[in-house]
mmCIF file of C-alpha atoms and ligand atoms in Angstrom:
data_model
loop_
_atom_site.group_PDB
_atom_site.id
_atom_site.type_symbol
_atom_site.label_atom_id
_atom_site.label_comp_id
_atom_site.label_asym_id
_atom_site.label_seq_id
_atom_site.Cartn_x
_atom_site.Cartn_y
_atom_site.Cartn_z
ATOM 1 C CA MET A 29 213.480 -145.142 -12.028
ATOM 2 C CA ALA A 30 213.212 -141.790 -9.937
ATOM 3 C CA PRO A 31 215.578 -138.983 -10.375
ATOM 4 C CA ALA A 32 218.549 -139.231 -8.129
ATOM 5 C CA GLN A 33 218.200 -137.084 -5.190
ATOM 6 C CA GLN A 34 219.285 -133.366 -5.870
ATOM 7 C CA ALA A 35 222.535 -132.858 -4.222
ATOM 8 C CA THR A 36 223.793 -135.640 -6.561
ATOM 9 C CA TYR A 37 223.457 -132.796 -9.147
ATOM 10 C CA ASP A 38 226.349 -130.325 -7.653
ATOM 11 C CA PHE A 39 228.766 -129.385 -9.608
ATOM 12 C CA GLU A 40 231.198 -126.619 -10.933
ATOM 13 C CA THR A 41 231.163 -123.970 -13.765
ATOM 14 C CA GLY A 42 233.252 -120.776 -14.023
ATOM 15 C CA ILE A 43 232.316 -117.713 -15.605
ATOM 16 C CA TYR A 44 234.453 -117.482 -18.933
ATOM 17 C CA ARG A 45 234.878 -118.833 -22.179
ATOM 18 C CA PRO A 46 236.392 -117.823 -25.715
ATOM 19 C CA PRO A 47 232.874 -116.830 -28.147
ATOM 20 C CA SER A 48 233.565 -120.205 -30.520
ATOM 21 C CA GLU A 49 232.245 -122.670 -26.974
ATOM 22 C CA GLY A 50 228.818 -120.159 -25.942
ATOM 23 C CA GLY A 51 228.273 -120.701 -29.850
ATOM 24 C CA SER A 52 228.649 -124.673 -29.687
ATOM 25 C CA TYR A 53 227.002 -124.512 -27.110
ATOM 26 C CA SER A 54 229.684 -126.280 -25.009
ATOM 27 C CA LEU A 55 229.813 -128.274 -21.563
ATOM 28 C CA LEU A 56 231.743 -125.897 -19.350
ATOM 29 C CA LEU A 57 233.830 -128.348 -16.685
ATOM 30 C CA ARG A 58 236.178 -126.572 -13.769
ATOM 31 C CA PHE A 59 239.761 -127.942 -13.402
ATOM 32 C CA THR A 60 241.314 -125.246 -11.627
ATOM 33 C CA ARG A 61 240.202 -122.283 -10.643
ATOM 34 C CA ASN A 62 241.401 -118.822 -11.786
ATOM 35 C CA CYS A 63 244.189 -117.648 -12.976
ATOM 36 C CA PRO A 64 247.780 -118.734 -11.453
ATOM 37 C CA TRP A 65 249.155 -115.848 -13.691
ATOM 38 C CA ASN A 66 246.753 -113.019 -13.061
ATOM 39 C CA ARG A 67 248.705 -110.128 -13.419
ATOM 40 C CA CYS A 68 248.712 -109.049 -16.414
ATOM 41 C CA ASP A 69 248.102 -105.372 -16.863
ATOM 42 C CA PHE A 70 244.729 -105.248 -19.501
ATOM 43 C CA CYS A 71 243.133 -108.323 -17.575
ATOM 44 C CA ALA A 72 239.982 -107.775 -15.193
ATOM 45 C CA MET A 73 238.411 -110.940 -15.085
ATOM 46 C CA TYR A 74 240.986 -112.877 -12.142
ATOM 47 C CA LYS A 75 241.766 -109.781 -10.255
ATOM 48 C CA THR A 76 240.132 -110.127 -6.799
ATOM 49 C CA GLU A 77 240.100 -114.074 -7.102
ATOM 50 C CA LYS A 78 242.716 -116.342 -5.850
ATOM 51 C CA PHE A 79 243.944 -119.574 -8.467
ATOM 52 C CA GLU A 80 243.502 -122.547 -6.426
ATOM 53 C CA LEU A 81 243.976 -126.521 -7.995
ATOM 54 C CA ARG A 82 240.901 -129.001 -7.644
ATOM 55 C CA PRO A 83 242.258 -132.257 -6.466
ATOM 56 C CA PRO A 84 240.900 -134.752 -9.132
ATOM 57 C CA GLU A 85 238.348 -136.498 -7.523
ATOM 58 C CA GLU A 86 236.790 -133.545 -6.843
ATOM 59 C CA ILE A 87 236.304 -132.204 -10.848
ATOM 60 C CA MET A 88 235.273 -136.519 -11.507
ATOM 61 C CA ALA A 89 232.484 -135.988 -9.163
ATOM 62 C CA ASP A 90 231.267 -133.029 -10.832
ATOM 63 C CA ILE A 91 231.513 -134.732 -14.201
ATOM 64 C CA ASP A 92 229.800 -137.599 -12.012
ATOM 65 C CA ALA A 93 226.978 -134.970 -10.725
ATOM 66 C CA VAL A 94 226.388 -134.019 -15.312
ATOM 67 C CA ALA A 95 226.429 -137.585 -15.518
ATOM 68 C CA ALA A 96 223.612 -138.020 -13.093
ATOM 69 C CA LEU A 97 221.820 -135.039 -14.193
ATOM 70 C CA VAL A 98 222.434 -136.555 -18.163
ATOM 71 C CA ARG A 99 220.759 -140.184 -16.811
ATOM 72 C CA ASP A 100 217.314 -138.300 -15.227
ATOM 73 C CA LEU A 101 216.525 -135.251 -18.094
ATOM 74 C CA GLN A 102 216.565 -138.692 -20.575
ATOM 75 C CA GLU A 103 214.746 -140.848 -18.260
ATOM 76 C CA ILE A 104 211.872 -138.686 -17.529
ATOM 77 C CA SER A 105 211.967 -138.562 -21.725
ATOM 78 C CA ARG A 106 211.590 -141.977 -21.597
ATOM 79 C CA GLN A 107 208.819 -142.316 -19.385
ATOM 80 C CA ARG A 108 207.196 -139.373 -21.434
ATOM 81 C CA GLY A 109 207.549 -141.447 -24.390
ATOM 82 C CA GLN A 110 209.885 -138.698 -25.695
ATOM 83 C CA GLY A 111 212.609 -142.053 -26.424
ATOM 84 C CA GLY A 112 215.113 -140.396 -24.412
ATOM 85 C CA GLN A 113 216.057 -137.024 -26.312
ATOM 86 C CA VAL A 114 216.531 -134.252 -24.080
ATOM 87 C CA THR A 115 213.145 -131.945 -23.728
ATOM 88 C CA ARG A 116 212.121 -128.673 -22.931
ATOM 89 C CA GLU A 117 209.304 -130.264 -20.959
ATOM 90 C CA ALA A 118 211.607 -133.474 -19.415
ATOM 91 C CA ALA A 119 213.603 -130.524 -18.585
ATOM 92 C CA ILE A 120 210.751 -128.673 -16.737
ATOM 93 C CA GLU A 121 209.646 -131.992 -14.802
ATOM 94 C CA LEU A 122 212.848 -132.810 -13.199
ATOM 95 C CA ILE A 123 212.954 -129.101 -12.097
ATOM 96 C CA ASN A 124 209.744 -130.054 -10.525
ATOM 97 C CA ARG A 125 210.611 -133.181 -9.087
ATOM 98 C CA ASN A 126 213.793 -130.519 -8.222
ATOM 99 C CA PRO A 127 213.129 -127.428 -7.170
ATOM 100 C CA ASP A 128 216.378 -126.479 -5.932
ATOM 101 C CA LEU A 129 217.385 -126.822 -9.798
ATOM 102 C CA ASN A 130 216.111 -123.526 -9.920
ATOM 103 C CA GLN A 131 218.629 -121.772 -8.553
ATOM 104 C CA HIS A 132 221.615 -124.416 -9.775
ATOM 105 C CA HIS A 133 223.838 -122.577 -11.888
ATOM 106 C CA GLY A 134 225.332 -125.680 -14.003
ATOM 107 C CA PHE A 135 221.553 -126.685 -15.138
ATOM 108 C CA ALA A 136 219.969 -123.922 -17.982
ATOM 109 C CA MET A 137 224.111 -124.497 -19.599
ATOM 110 C CA VAL A 138 223.659 -128.591 -19.519
ATOM 111 C CA PHE A 139 220.445 -128.817 -20.643
ATOM 112 C CA HIS A 140 221.473 -126.727 -23.447
ATOM 113 C CA TRP A 141 224.140 -128.427 -24.167
ATOM 114 C CA LEU A 142 222.294 -131.339 -24.638
ATOM 115 C CA LEU A 143 219.525 -129.771 -26.597
ATOM 116 C CA SER A 144 222.791 -128.876 -28.754
ATOM 117 C CA GLY A 145 224.178 -131.996 -29.426
ATOM 118 C CA GLY A 146 226.000 -132.756 -26.278
ATOM 119 C CA LYS A 147 229.118 -132.877 -28.722
ATOM 120 C CA THR A 148 231.439 -130.264 -26.958
ATOM 121 C CA ALA A 149 232.998 -129.374 -23.938
ATOM 122 C CA PHE A 150 235.542 -126.045 -22.815
ATOM 123 C CA ILE A 151 237.979 -126.739 -19.835
ATOM 124 C CA GLN A 152 237.914 -123.961 -16.979
ATOM 125 C CA ASP A 153 239.254 -121.921 -15.916
ATOM 126 C CA ALA A 154 242.470 -119.336 -17.194
ATOM 127 C CA ASN A 155 245.308 -122.179 -17.668
ATOM 128 C CA SER A 156 243.990 -126.224 -16.915
ATOM 129 C CA LEU A 157 247.896 -127.158 -18.279
ATOM 130 C CA ILE A 158 249.220 -125.384 -14.526
ATOM 131 C CA MET A 159 247.258 -128.946 -13.665
ATOM 132 C CA PRO A 160 250.360 -131.915 -12.941
ATOM 133 C CA THR A 161 250.279 -133.875 -16.025
ATOM 134 C CA ASP A 162 249.043 -137.173 -14.465
ATOM 135 C CA ARG A 163 246.122 -135.252 -12.935
ATOM 136 C CA MET A 164 245.266 -133.743 -16.102
ATOM 137 C CA VAL A 165 245.299 -137.154 -17.770
ATOM 138 C CA THR A 166 242.901 -139.268 -15.247
ATOM 139 C CA VAL A 167 240.474 -136.433 -15.089
ATOM 140 C CA LEU A 168 240.345 -136.051 -18.875
ATOM 141 C CA ARG A 169 239.828 -139.742 -19.313
ATOM 142 C CA HIS A 170 237.192 -140.401 -17.158
ATOM 143 C CA LEU A 171 235.267 -137.598 -18.687
ATOM 144 C CA ARG A 172 235.773 -138.727 -22.273
ATOM 145 C CA THR A 173 234.547 -142.662 -20.941
ATOM 146 C CA THR A 174 231.411 -140.487 -19.447
ATOM 147 C CA PHE A 175 230.867 -139.070 -22.730
ATOM 148 C CA PRO A 176 231.246 -140.532 -25.619
ATOM 149 C CA SER A 177 229.094 -137.991 -27.408
ATOM 150 C CA ILE A 178 232.490 -135.296 -26.717
ATOM 151 C CA ASN A 179 234.022 -134.768 -29.665
ATOM 152 C CA ARG A 180 235.899 -131.604 -29.188
ATOM 153 C CA VAL A 181 237.325 -130.644 -25.562
ATOM 154 C CA THR A 182 238.994 -127.269 -25.250
ATOM 155 C CA THR A 183 240.747 -125.211 -22.709
ATOM 156 C CA TYR A 184 242.950 -122.021 -22.584
ATOM 157 C CA ALA A 185 246.200 -122.077 -21.565
ATOM 158 C CA ARG A 186 249.250 -120.020 -22.063
ATOM 159 C CA SER A 187 252.314 -120.894 -23.620
ATOM 160 C CA LYS A 188 255.157 -120.359 -20.696
ATOM 161 C CA THR A 189 253.328 -123.331 -19.369
ATOM 162 C CA ILE A 190 252.679 -125.033 -22.400
ATOM 163 C CA ALA A 191 256.617 -124.322 -23.950
ATOM 164 C CA GLY A 192 257.546 -125.865 -19.923
ATOM 165 C CA LYS A 193 255.930 -129.645 -20.972
ATOM 166 C CA LYS A 194 257.805 -131.758 -22.614
ATOM 167 C CA HIS A 195 256.615 -133.258 -25.723
ATOM 168 C CA GLU A 196 255.800 -136.189 -24.428
ATOM 169 C CA GLU A 197 253.286 -134.835 -21.464
ATOM 170 C CA LEU A 198 251.644 -132.634 -24.014
ATOM 171 C CA THR A 199 251.162 -135.273 -26.100
ATOM 172 C CA ALA A 200 249.921 -137.309 -23.094
ATOM 173 C CA ILE A 201 247.107 -135.115 -22.427
ATOM 174 C CA ARG A 202 246.012 -134.475 -26.035
ATOM 175 C CA GLU A 203 245.379 -138.389 -26.131
ATOM 176 C CA ALA A 204 243.341 -138.425 -23.830
ATOM 177 C CA GLY A 205 240.935 -136.049 -25.097
ATOM 178 C CA LEU A 206 242.187 -132.472 -24.875
ATOM 179 C CA ASP A 207 241.749 -131.122 -28.554
ATOM 180 C CA ARG A 208 242.028 -127.287 -29.093
ATOM 181 C CA LEU A 209 244.005 -124.707 -27.162
ATOM 182 C CA HIS A 210 242.967 -121.076 -26.761
ATOM 183 C CA VAL A 211 246.245 -119.044 -26.222
ATOM 184 C CA GLY A 212 246.281 -115.287 -25.339
ATOM 185 C CA LEU A 213 249.498 -113.545 -27.509
ATOM 186 C CA GLU A 214 248.716 -110.559 -27.475
ATOM 187 C CA SER A 215 251.198 -109.377 -28.563
ATOM 188 C CA GLY A 216 254.912 -111.129 -30.195
ATOM 189 C CA ASP A 217 256.560 -107.285 -29.045
ATOM 190 C CA ASP A 218 258.778 -107.813 -26.350
ATOM 191 C CA THR A 219 257.990 -104.148 -25.089
ATOM 192 C CA VAL A 220 254.557 -104.378 -24.938
ATOM 193 C CA LEU A 221 255.027 -108.161 -23.473
ATOM 194 C CA LYS A 222 256.860 -106.778 -20.801
ATOM 195 C CA ARG A 223 255.167 -103.795 -20.113
ATOM 196 C CA VAL A 224 251.440 -105.356 -19.746
ATOM 197 C CA LYS A 225 252.754 -107.652 -17.462
ATOM 198 C CA LYS A 226 252.244 -110.502 -19.712
ATOM 199 C CA GLY A 227 254.728 -112.790 -17.784
ATOM 200 C CA VAL A 228 256.261 -114.464 -21.221
ATOM 201 C CA THR A 229 258.954 -112.948 -24.128
ATOM 202 C CA ALA A 230 257.767 -113.442 -28.036
ATOM 203 C CA ASP A 231 260.701 -116.162 -27.799
ATOM 204 C CA GLY A 232 257.883 -117.628 -24.875
ATOM 205 C CA HIS A 233 254.955 -117.934 -27.409
ATOM 206 C CA ILE A 234 257.119 -119.325 -30.501
ATOM 207 C CA LYS A 235 257.943 -122.138 -28.150
ATOM 208 C CA GLY A 236 254.829 -123.316 -26.572
ATOM 209 C CA GLY A 237 253.375 -122.427 -29.964
ATOM 210 C CA ARG A 238 255.298 -124.263 -31.583
ATOM 211 C CA LYS A 239 254.799 -127.371 -29.050
ATOM 212 C CA ALA A 240 251.362 -127.257 -29.037
ATOM 213 C CA MET A 241 250.708 -127.822 -32.579
ATOM 214 C CA ALA A 242 254.618 -130.527 -32.326
ATOM 215 C CA ALA A 243 252.018 -131.743 -29.505
ATOM 216 C CA GLY A 244 248.849 -132.143 -32.024
ATOM 217 C CA PHE A 245 246.391 -130.181 -30.863
ATOM 218 C CA GLN A 246 244.364 -127.793 -33.179
ATOM 219 C CA LEU A 247 245.569 -124.050 -31.376
ATOM 220 C CA SER A 248 244.249 -121.282 -31.066
ATOM 221 C CA GLU A 249 246.343 -117.875 -30.855
ATOM 222 C CA TYR A 250 244.908 -114.236 -29.721
ATOM 223 C CA TRP A 251 246.323 -111.278 -30.464
ATOM 224 C CA MET A 252 244.940 -107.727 -29.640
ATOM 225 C CA PRO A 253 245.157 -104.748 -31.797
ATOM 226 C CA GLY A 254 245.764 -101.483 -30.124
ATOM 227 C CA LEU A 255 247.724 -102.869 -27.068
ATOM 228 C CA GLY A 256 251.187 -101.264 -28.330
ATOM 229 C CA GLY A 257 249.634 -97.981 -28.036
ATOM 230 C CA ARG A 258 250.068 -94.603 -30.128
ATOM 231 C CA ASP A 259 253.793 -94.865 -29.610
ATOM 232 C CA ARG A 260 254.090 -98.581 -29.979
ATOM 233 C CA TRP A 261 252.006 -100.125 -32.853
ATOM 234 C CA GLU A 262 253.847 -100.346 -35.726
ATOM 235 C CA ALA A 263 256.502 -102.829 -33.856
ATOM 236 C CA HIS A 264 253.946 -104.347 -32.208
ATOM 237 C CA ALA A 265 251.773 -105.293 -35.904
ATOM 238 C CA GLN A 266 255.360 -106.789 -37.384
ATOM 239 C CA GLU A 267 256.568 -108.718 -34.145
ATOM 240 C CA THR A 268 253.086 -110.232 -33.715
ATOM 241 C CA ALA A 269 253.097 -111.564 -37.332
ATOM 242 C CA ARG A 270 256.892 -112.173 -36.826
ATOM 243 C CA VAL A 271 255.445 -114.447 -33.993
ATOM 244 C CA LEU A 272 252.503 -115.880 -35.444
ATOM 245 C CA ASN A 273 254.186 -116.835 -38.707
ATOM 246 C CA ALA A 274 256.938 -118.448 -36.451
ATOM 247 C CA ILE A 275 253.837 -120.319 -34.982
ATOM 248 C CA ASN A 276 251.137 -120.844 -38.126
ATOM 249 C CA PRO A 277 248.412 -121.802 -35.115
ATOM 250 C CA HIS A 278 245.116 -123.047 -37.369
ATOM 251 C CA TYR A 279 243.810 -119.710 -35.592
ATOM 252 C CA ILE A 280 244.611 -116.149 -34.928
ATOM 253 C CA ARG A 281 241.960 -114.388 -33.436
ATOM 254 C CA SER A 282 241.360 -110.638 -32.719
ATOM 255 C CA ARG A 283 240.511 -109.461 -29.467
ATOM 256 C CA PRO A 284 240.875 -105.123 -30.134
ATOM 257 C CA PHE A 285 242.755 -104.079 -26.529
ATOM 258 C CA ARG A 286 239.390 -102.209 -24.657
ATOM 259 C CA PRO A 287 240.337 -100.044 -21.322
ATOM 260 C CA LEU A 288 238.265 -102.513 -18.961
ATOM 261 C CA PRO A 289 237.783 -100.675 -15.968
ATOM 262 C CA GLY A 290 239.946 -101.097 -13.094
ATOM 263 C CA THR A 291 242.900 -102.312 -14.689
ATOM 264 C CA PRO A 292 245.934 -100.691 -14.940
ATOM 265 C CA MET A 293 246.091 -100.138 -18.186
ATOM 266 C CA ALA A 294 242.640 -98.299 -18.011
ATOM 267 C CA GLU A 295 244.352 -96.248 -15.361
ATOM 268 C CA ALA A 296 247.159 -94.749 -17.700
ATOM 269 C CA ALA A 297 245.195 -94.053 -20.202
ATOM 270 C CA GLN A 298 243.319 -91.958 -18.301
ATOM 271 C CA GLN A 299 246.470 -90.675 -16.779
ATOM 272 C CA GLY A 300 247.649 -89.833 -20.645
ATOM 273 C CA ASP A 301 250.662 -91.944 -20.011
ATOM 274 C CA PHE A 302 249.195 -94.849 -22.453
ATOM 275 C CA GLN A 303 247.772 -93.655 -25.596
ATOM 276 C CA ILE A 304 244.952 -94.989 -27.002
ATOM 277 C CA LEU A 305 244.644 -96.166 -30.490
ATOM 278 C CA SER A 306 242.121 -94.384 -32.946
ATOM 279 C CA PRO A 307 239.066 -95.963 -35.185
ATOM 280 C CA HIS A 308 241.311 -95.034 -38.131
ATOM 281 C CA GLU A 309 244.211 -96.697 -36.357
ATOM 282 C CA GLU A 310 243.885 -99.247 -35.445
ATOM 283 C CA LEU A 311 243.049 -99.743 -39.004
ATOM 284 C CA MET A 312 246.183 -98.884 -39.974
ATOM 285 C CA GLU A 313 248.170 -101.439 -37.456
ATOM 286 C CA LEU A 314 245.934 -104.103 -38.555
ATOM 287 C CA GLN A 315 246.491 -103.555 -42.140
ATOM 288 C CA ARG A 316 249.953 -103.762 -41.119
ATOM 289 C CA MET A 317 250.352 -106.948 -38.646
ATOM 290 C CA VAL A 318 248.220 -108.369 -41.807
ATOM 291 C CA GLU A 319 250.608 -107.674 -44.477
ATOM 292 C CA ALA A 320 252.350 -109.291 -42.935
ATOM 293 C CA LEU A 321 250.917 -112.446 -41.843
ATOM 294 C CA GLU A 322 252.521 -115.632 -43.674
ATOM 295 C CA ILE A 323 250.440 -118.346 -42.832
ATOM 296 C CA THR A 324 247.886 -121.076 -43.788
ATOM 297 C CA SER A 325 245.566 -120.701 -40.254
ATOM 298 C CA ARG A 326 242.194 -119.206 -40.541
ATOM 299 C CA VAL A 327 242.449 -115.613 -39.231
ATOM 300 C CA CYS A 328 239.057 -115.014 -37.193
ATOM 301 C CA PHE A 329 237.543 -111.370 -36.059
ATOM 302 C CA ASP A 330 234.993 -113.887 -34.021
ATOM 303 C CA HIS A 331 233.891 -111.279 -30.796
ATOM 304 C CA ALA A 332 231.485 -107.957 -31.166
ATOM 305 C CA GLY A 333 235.637 -105.326 -30.181
ATOM 306 C CA ASN A 334 236.055 -106.096 -34.418
ATOM 307 C CA TYR A 335 232.924 -103.022 -34.728
ATOM 308 C CA TRP A 336 234.660 -101.423 -37.947
ATOM 309 C CA THR A 337 232.754 -101.058 -40.537
ATOM 310 C CA ASP A 338 232.492 -100.433 -44.127
ATOM 311 C CA ARG A 339 231.006 -97.298 -45.598
ATOM 312 C CA ARG A 340 227.763 -98.729 -45.367
ATOM 313 C CA GLY A 341 228.256 -99.401 -42.265
ATOM 314 C CA ASP A 342 228.120 -103.055 -42.739
ATOM 315 C CA LEU A 343 231.013 -104.655 -40.398
ATOM 316 C CA LEU A 344 234.068 -104.725 -41.966
ATOM 317 C CA PHE A 345 234.406 -108.423 -41.338
ATOM 318 C CA THR A 346 233.099 -111.593 -40.579
ATOM 319 C CA HIS A 347 232.381 -112.224 -36.746
ATOM 320 C CA SER A 348 232.355 -116.299 -38.345
ATOM 321 C CA TYR A 349 234.215 -118.719 -35.453
ATOM 322 C CA GLU A 350 235.465 -119.995 -38.748
ATOM 323 C CA GLY A 351 236.266 -116.210 -39.975
ATOM 324 C CA TYR A 352 239.011 -116.096 -43.276
ATOM 325 C CA GLN A 353 241.485 -119.334 -44.552
ATOM 326 C CA PHE A 354 244.811 -117.595 -44.935
ATOM 327 C CA PRO A 355 246.637 -117.076 -47.629
ATOM 328 C CA ASP A 356 243.693 -117.455 -49.762
ATOM 329 C CA GLU A 357 241.720 -114.774 -48.163
ATOM 330 C CA LYS A 358 244.203 -112.516 -47.654
ATOM 331 C CA PRO A 359 243.490 -109.631 -50.286
ATOM 332 C CA LYS A 360 239.979 -110.349 -49.072
ATOM 333 C CA VAL A 361 240.888 -109.374 -46.006
ATOM 334 C CA LEU A 362 243.368 -106.651 -46.912
ATOM 335 C CA ALA A 363 240.772 -104.894 -49.611
ATOM 336 C CA ARG A 364 238.585 -105.225 -46.276
ATOM 337 C CA ILE A 365 240.791 -102.941 -44.453
ATOM 338 C CA GLN A 366 241.494 -100.953 -46.811
ATOM 339 C CA GLU A 367 237.916 -100.107 -47.026
ATOM 340 C CA GLY A 368 237.009 -99.712 -43.358
ATOM 341 C CA LEU A 369 239.785 -96.264 -44.003
ATOM 342 C CA THR A 370 237.828 -94.801 -45.840
ATOM 343 C CA ALA A 371 235.438 -95.006 -43.648
ATOM 344 C CA ASP A 372 233.994 -93.128 -41.003
ATOM 345 C CA ASN A 373 234.611 -95.656 -38.124
ATOM 346 C CA GLN A 374 233.323 -94.307 -34.604
ATOM 347 C CA THR A 375 234.956 -95.863 -30.992
ATOM 348 C CA PRO A 376 231.580 -96.863 -30.600
ATOM 349 C CA ARG A 377 230.510 -96.586 -26.598
ATOM 350 C CA PHE A 378 231.677 -100.117 -24.868
ATOM 351 C CA LEU A 379 235.126 -99.738 -25.684
ATOM 352 C CA ARG A 380 235.836 -95.804 -24.912
ATOM 353 C CA LEU A 381 236.638 -94.944 -21.212
HETATM 354 S S1 LIG B 427 247.010 -114.746 -17.957
HETATM 355 FE FE1 LIG B 427 244.597 -114.444 -18.542
HETATM 356 S S2 LIG B 427 243.053 -114.530 -17.450
HETATM 357 FE FE2 LIG B 427 245.654 -114.930 -16.224
HETATM 358 S S3 LIG B 427 245.575 -111.761 -15.946
HETATM 359 FE FE3 LIG B 427 246.640 -112.552 -18.221
HETATM 360 S S4 LIG B 427 245.139 -112.415 -19.248
HETATM 361 FE FE4 LIG B 427 243.668 -112.350 -17.660
#
């Protein structure tokens, strides 16, 4: 069988996904474009882009295009006597037959996804749950039917959007095949949330988080050490722990604040209106937050922004996606923070203004 024409391989992917989805070489599928909120003062991700819903037919055509690519790679592999296993040689031959694949934005992503077993998918962009529930369910079912090898589908979602859905809607989405939500909590302190224009209150975070848990999603909550600056660090630490205790998500992931060029917060820092914490102050904030955590979550530092080291110069925390199991490993994390407080930590160049 000759591979399908290149035009059938047309599908769209976005830029951003959580590190854990890169680590597992997830299939990236774009259900919506950009961010429907797009106002957070620390964020530079979609600032020049306009939010758009995509019609379900268009998304399902993308899924079919990926399926055509997979089918043709497997067919070439069989023709080469490689038993349908996707190999580098099969990929090169498909590119030779379809030179336009050299410029295809998603070809390498699909190839690596297949090489790593074709097990996980990530739905882009910033808040997929904004899709009307019936459309989301239709598209998720199509994804799961087309690729039965997928055993985990995840996406980003805003607390406020989750809180605005009925329990039955969330359950329907969950049952249609969405397993895990990645939520940007950032802070549990209302003053900080308002100041950075997060568009949700601490109560809204708790409501959204609890509804996600009640609907059976695996929940990852991302918090941002340093986001309160020098004037709010204690409230930021204590209130964030309070909100996380109320949710008790599966994962708590640390994403330290970094002043990104062009954002209002970087500008405020440059003007002296926002005081960025020193590494020592960040660790003190972290200590306060971790001490107050009463959860059974996995606490993770799975990002390069968690740069702190011990006295030997080794990273203070593992960057593993599975992190530390609380409460068992809470003393270990606190001991590492104490160790970091005695080391000479400097702010790395990539975190400076
Ligand atoms: S909701 Fe997320 S993607 Fe949108 S502006 Fe805020 S941080 Fe950025």
